[in-house]
Amino acid sequence: EESEEEENPIPTANQQDTIHPDNSQCCIICVGSTGTGKSSTVGKYTGVQTRAGSGTERVTKNCEIHHSLTDDQEPVWVDTVGWDDADCEDDQTFKDILMFINKYDITKVLVILS
């Protein structure tokens, strides 16, 4: 009598979702002070050419959404304007980020990187 089942080396749909979940409807929001590498981080993980500064000068003037160039199941990245910026007060920066999130109906936040 053979009571043991053979193991199936091909993952089922549920196992495949666990191995490589579809996060395309999710996002990662990158926040932090001006000049700390938010845009560079977004560029590194998405493959998108982003504008990035080399110091405390503001480069990102508006929040932006970036999609991965290599995997459309990856979450989108939101690059935000930096805190502690000489050109803009933090309370206005925070309001701008919230308005951007609302405008693009961003509801599935996977991670907030700071």
PDB file of C-alpha atoms in Angstrom:
ATOM      1  CA  GLU A   1       0.000   0.000   0.000  1.00  0.00           C
ATOM      2  CA  GLU A   2       1.282   3.392  -0.953  1.00  0.00           C
ATOM      3  CA  SER A   3      -0.117   5.980   1.433  1.00  0.00           C
ATOM      4  CA  GLU A   4       2.487   8.660   0.881  1.00  0.00           C
ATOM      5  CA  GLU A   5       1.748  11.246  -1.776  1.00  0.00           C
ATOM      6  CA  GLU A   6       4.488  12.297  -4.154  1.00  0.00           C
ATOM      7  CA  GLU A   7       5.676  15.846  -3.665  1.00  0.00           C
ATOM      8  CA  ASN A   8       4.795  18.135  -6.536  1.00  0.00           C
ATOM      9  CA  PRO A   9       7.855  20.217  -7.510  1.00  0.00           C
ATOM     10  CA  ILE A  10       5.689  22.739  -9.412  1.00  0.00           C
ATOM     11  CA  PRO A  11       4.219  25.325  -7.039  1.00  0.00           C
ATOM     12  CA  THR A  12       0.451  25.687  -6.946  1.00  0.00           C
ATOM     13  CA  ALA A  13      -1.146  29.093  -7.534  1.00  0.00           C
ATOM     14  CA  ASN A  14      -1.269  29.780  -3.790  1.00  0.00           C
ATOM     15  CA  GLN A  15       2.349  28.704  -3.311  1.00  0.00           C
ATOM     16  CA  GLN A  16       3.406  30.828  -6.290  1.00  0.00           C
ATOM     17  CA  ASP A  17       1.730  33.884  -4.710  1.00  0.00           C
ATOM     18  CA  THR A  18       3.759  33.280  -1.560  1.00  0.00           C
ATOM     19  CA  ILE A  19       7.001  32.905  -3.506  1.00  0.00           C
ATOM     20  CA  HIS A  20       6.450  36.018  -5.672  1.00  0.00           C
ATOM     21  CA  PRO A  21       3.354  37.952  -4.577  1.00  0.00           C
ATOM     22  CA  ASP A  22       1.726  40.489  -6.885  1.00  0.00           C
ATOM     23  CA  ASN A  23       2.300  43.832  -5.173  1.00  0.00           C
ATOM     24  CA  SER A  24       1.484  45.914  -8.250  1.00  0.00           C
ATOM     25  CA  GLN A  25      -1.472  47.527  -6.478  1.00  0.00           C
ATOM     26  CA  CYS A  26       0.688  48.477  -3.469  1.00  0.00           C
ATOM     27  CA  CYS A  27       3.182  51.257  -2.992  1.00  0.00           C
ATOM     28  CA  ILE A  28       6.279  52.147  -1.042  1.00  0.00           C
ATOM     29  CA  ILE A  29       6.415  55.754   0.140  1.00  0.00           C
ATOM     30  CA  CYS A  30       9.874  57.247   0.584  1.00  0.00           C
ATOM     31  CA  VAL A  31      10.036  60.135   3.088  1.00  0.00           C
ATOM     32  CA  GLY A  32      12.882  61.946   4.817  1.00  0.00           C
ATOM     33  CA  SER A  33      14.891  65.121   5.018  1.00  0.00           C
ATOM     34  CA  THR A  34      16.089  66.938   1.911  1.00  0.00           C
ATOM     35  CA  GLY A  35      19.336  65.457   0.607  1.00  0.00           C
ATOM     36  CA  THR A  36      19.114  62.066   2.339  1.00  0.00           C
ATOM     37  CA  GLY A  37      18.845  59.945  -0.820  1.00  0.00           C
ATOM     38  CA  LYS A  38      15.122  59.350  -1.285  1.00  0.00           C
ATOM     39  CA  SER A  39      15.242  59.821  -5.074  1.00  0.00           C
ATOM     40  CA  SER A  40      18.434  57.768  -5.371  1.00  0.00           C
ATOM     41  CA  THR A  41      16.811  54.933  -3.415  1.00  0.00           C
ATOM     42  CA  VAL A  42      13.730  55.018  -5.641  1.00  0.00           C
ATOM     43  CA  GLY A  43      15.937  54.978  -8.739  1.00  0.00           C
ATOM     44  CA  LYS A  44      18.018  52.070  -7.463  1.00  0.00           C
ATOM     45  CA  TYR A  45      14.999  49.841  -6.803  1.00  0.00           C
ATOM     46  CA  THR A  46      12.899  50.774  -9.837  1.00  0.00           C
ATOM     47  CA  GLY A  47      15.592  51.182 -12.465  1.00  0.00           C
ATOM     48  CA  VAL A  48      14.140  54.606 -13.293  1.00  0.00           C
ATOM     49  CA  GLN A  49      16.568  57.457 -13.930  1.00  0.00           C
ATOM     50  CA  THR A  50      15.719  59.920 -11.147  1.00  0.00           C
ATOM     51  CA  ARG A  51      17.121  63.361 -10.557  1.00  0.00           C
ATOM     52  CA  ALA A  52      19.119  63.419  -7.360  1.00  0.00           C
ATOM     53  CA  GLY A  53      21.233  66.081  -5.714  1.00  0.00           C
ATOM     54  CA  SER A  54      24.504  65.753  -3.921  1.00  0.00           C
ATOM     55  CA  GLY A  55      23.763  67.806  -0.848  1.00  0.00           C
ATOM     56  CA  THR A  56      21.078  69.688   0.990  1.00  0.00           C
ATOM     57  CA  GLU A  57      19.710  71.422  -2.084  1.00  0.00           C
ATOM     58  CA  ARG A  58      16.172  70.480  -3.012  1.00  0.00           C
ATOM     59  CA  VAL A  59      15.877  68.502  -6.270  1.00  0.00           C
ATOM     60  CA  THR A  60      12.433  66.845  -5.929  1.00  0.00           C
ATOM     61  CA  LYS A  61       9.937  69.703  -6.050  1.00  0.00           C
ATOM     62  CA  ASN A  62       6.775  67.571  -6.264  1.00  0.00           C
ATOM     63  CA  CYS A  63       5.853  64.035  -5.224  1.00  0.00           C
ATOM     64  CA  GLU A  64       6.279  61.506  -8.037  1.00  0.00           C
ATOM     65  CA  ILE A  65       5.185  57.917  -8.698  1.00  0.00           C
ATOM     66  CA  HIS A  66       7.733  55.525 -10.225  1.00  0.00           C
ATOM     67  CA  HIS A  67       7.068  52.013 -11.558  1.00  0.00           C
ATOM     68  CA  SER A  68       9.669  49.255 -11.739  1.00  0.00           C
ATOM     69  CA  LEU A  69      11.168  48.933 -15.209  1.00  0.00           C
ATOM     70  CA  THR A  70      11.923  45.232 -14.726  1.00  0.00           C
ATOM     71  CA  ASP A  71       8.913  43.736 -12.913  1.00  0.00           C
ATOM     72  CA  ASP A  72       5.340  44.976 -13.227  1.00  0.00           C
ATOM     73  CA  GLN A  73       4.322  42.968 -10.149  1.00  0.00           C
ATOM     74  CA  GLU A  74       6.554  45.112  -7.940  1.00  0.00           C
ATOM     75  CA  PRO A  75       4.940  47.867  -5.884  1.00  0.00           C
ATOM     76  CA  VAL A  76       5.122  51.410  -7.212  1.00  0.00           C
ATOM     77  CA  TRP A  77       7.387  53.861  -5.402  1.00  0.00           C
ATOM     78  CA  VAL A  78       6.363  57.326  -4.267  1.00  0.00           C
ATOM     79  CA  ASP A  79       9.228  59.816  -4.091  1.00  0.00           C
ATOM     80  CA  THR A  80       8.363  62.781  -1.871  1.00  0.00           C
ATOM     81  CA  VAL A  81       9.633  66.284  -1.232  1.00  0.00           C
ATOM     82  CA  GLY A  82      12.070  66.393   1.688  1.00  0.00           C
ATOM     83  CA  TRP A  83      11.606  67.650   5.220  1.00  0.00           C
ATOM     84  CA  ASP A  84      13.767  70.416   6.687  1.00  0.00           C
ATOM     85  CA  ASP A  85      13.864  72.205   3.352  1.00  0.00           C
ATOM     86  CA  ALA A  86      14.878  75.867   3.325  1.00  0.00           C
ATOM     87  CA  ASP A  87      12.396  76.612   0.500  1.00  0.00           C
ATOM     88  CA  CYS A  88       9.309  75.056   2.101  1.00  0.00           C
ATOM     89  CA  GLU A  89       7.917  74.667   5.606  1.00  0.00           C
ATOM     90  CA  ASP A  90       7.462  71.100   6.891  1.00  0.00           C
ATOM     91  CA  ASP A  91       3.720  71.571   7.506  1.00  0.00           C
ATOM     92  CA  GLN A  92       3.242  72.526   3.833  1.00  0.00           C
ATOM     93  CA  THR A  93       5.400  69.575   2.722  1.00  0.00           C
ATOM     94  CA  PHE A  94       3.265  67.224   4.827  1.00  0.00           C
ATOM     95  CA  LYS A  95       0.040  68.688   3.367  1.00  0.00           C
ATOM     96  CA  ASP A  96       1.444  68.324  -0.166  1.00  0.00           C
ATOM     97  CA  ILE A  97       2.264  64.646   0.462  1.00  0.00           C
ATOM     98  CA  LEU A  98      -1.233  64.004   1.860  1.00  0.00           C
ATOM     99  CA  MET A  99      -2.883  65.773  -1.101  1.00  0.00           C
ATOM    100  CA  PHE A 100      -0.782  63.665  -3.504  1.00  0.00           C
ATOM    101  CA  ILE A 101      -1.809  60.456  -1.722  1.00  0.00           C
ATOM    102  CA  ASN A 102      -5.453  61.541  -1.897  1.00  0.00           C
ATOM    103  CA  LYS A 103      -5.256  62.679  -5.548  1.00  0.00           C
ATOM    104  CA  TYR A 104      -3.887  59.315  -6.712  1.00  0.00           C
ATOM    105  CA  ASP A 105      -6.110  57.326  -4.338  1.00  0.00           C
ATOM    106  CA  ILE A 106      -3.132  55.607  -2.712  1.00  0.00           C
ATOM    107  CA  THR A 107      -4.687  53.201  -0.213  1.00  0.00           C
ATOM    108  CA  LYS A 108      -2.431  50.131  -0.204  1.00  0.00           C
ATOM    109  CA  VAL A 109       0.796  51.229   1.413  1.00  0.00           C
ATOM    110  CA  LEU A 110       3.217  48.347   1.738  1.00  0.00           C
ATOM    111  CA  VAL A 111       6.039  50.293   3.451  1.00  0.00           C
ATOM    112  CA  ILE A 112       6.955  53.830   4.434  1.00  0.00           C
ATOM    113  CA  LEU A 113      10.729  54.237   4.166  1.00  0.00           C
ATOM    114  CA  SER A 114      12.254  56.965   6.230  1.00  0.00           C
TER     115      SER A 114
END
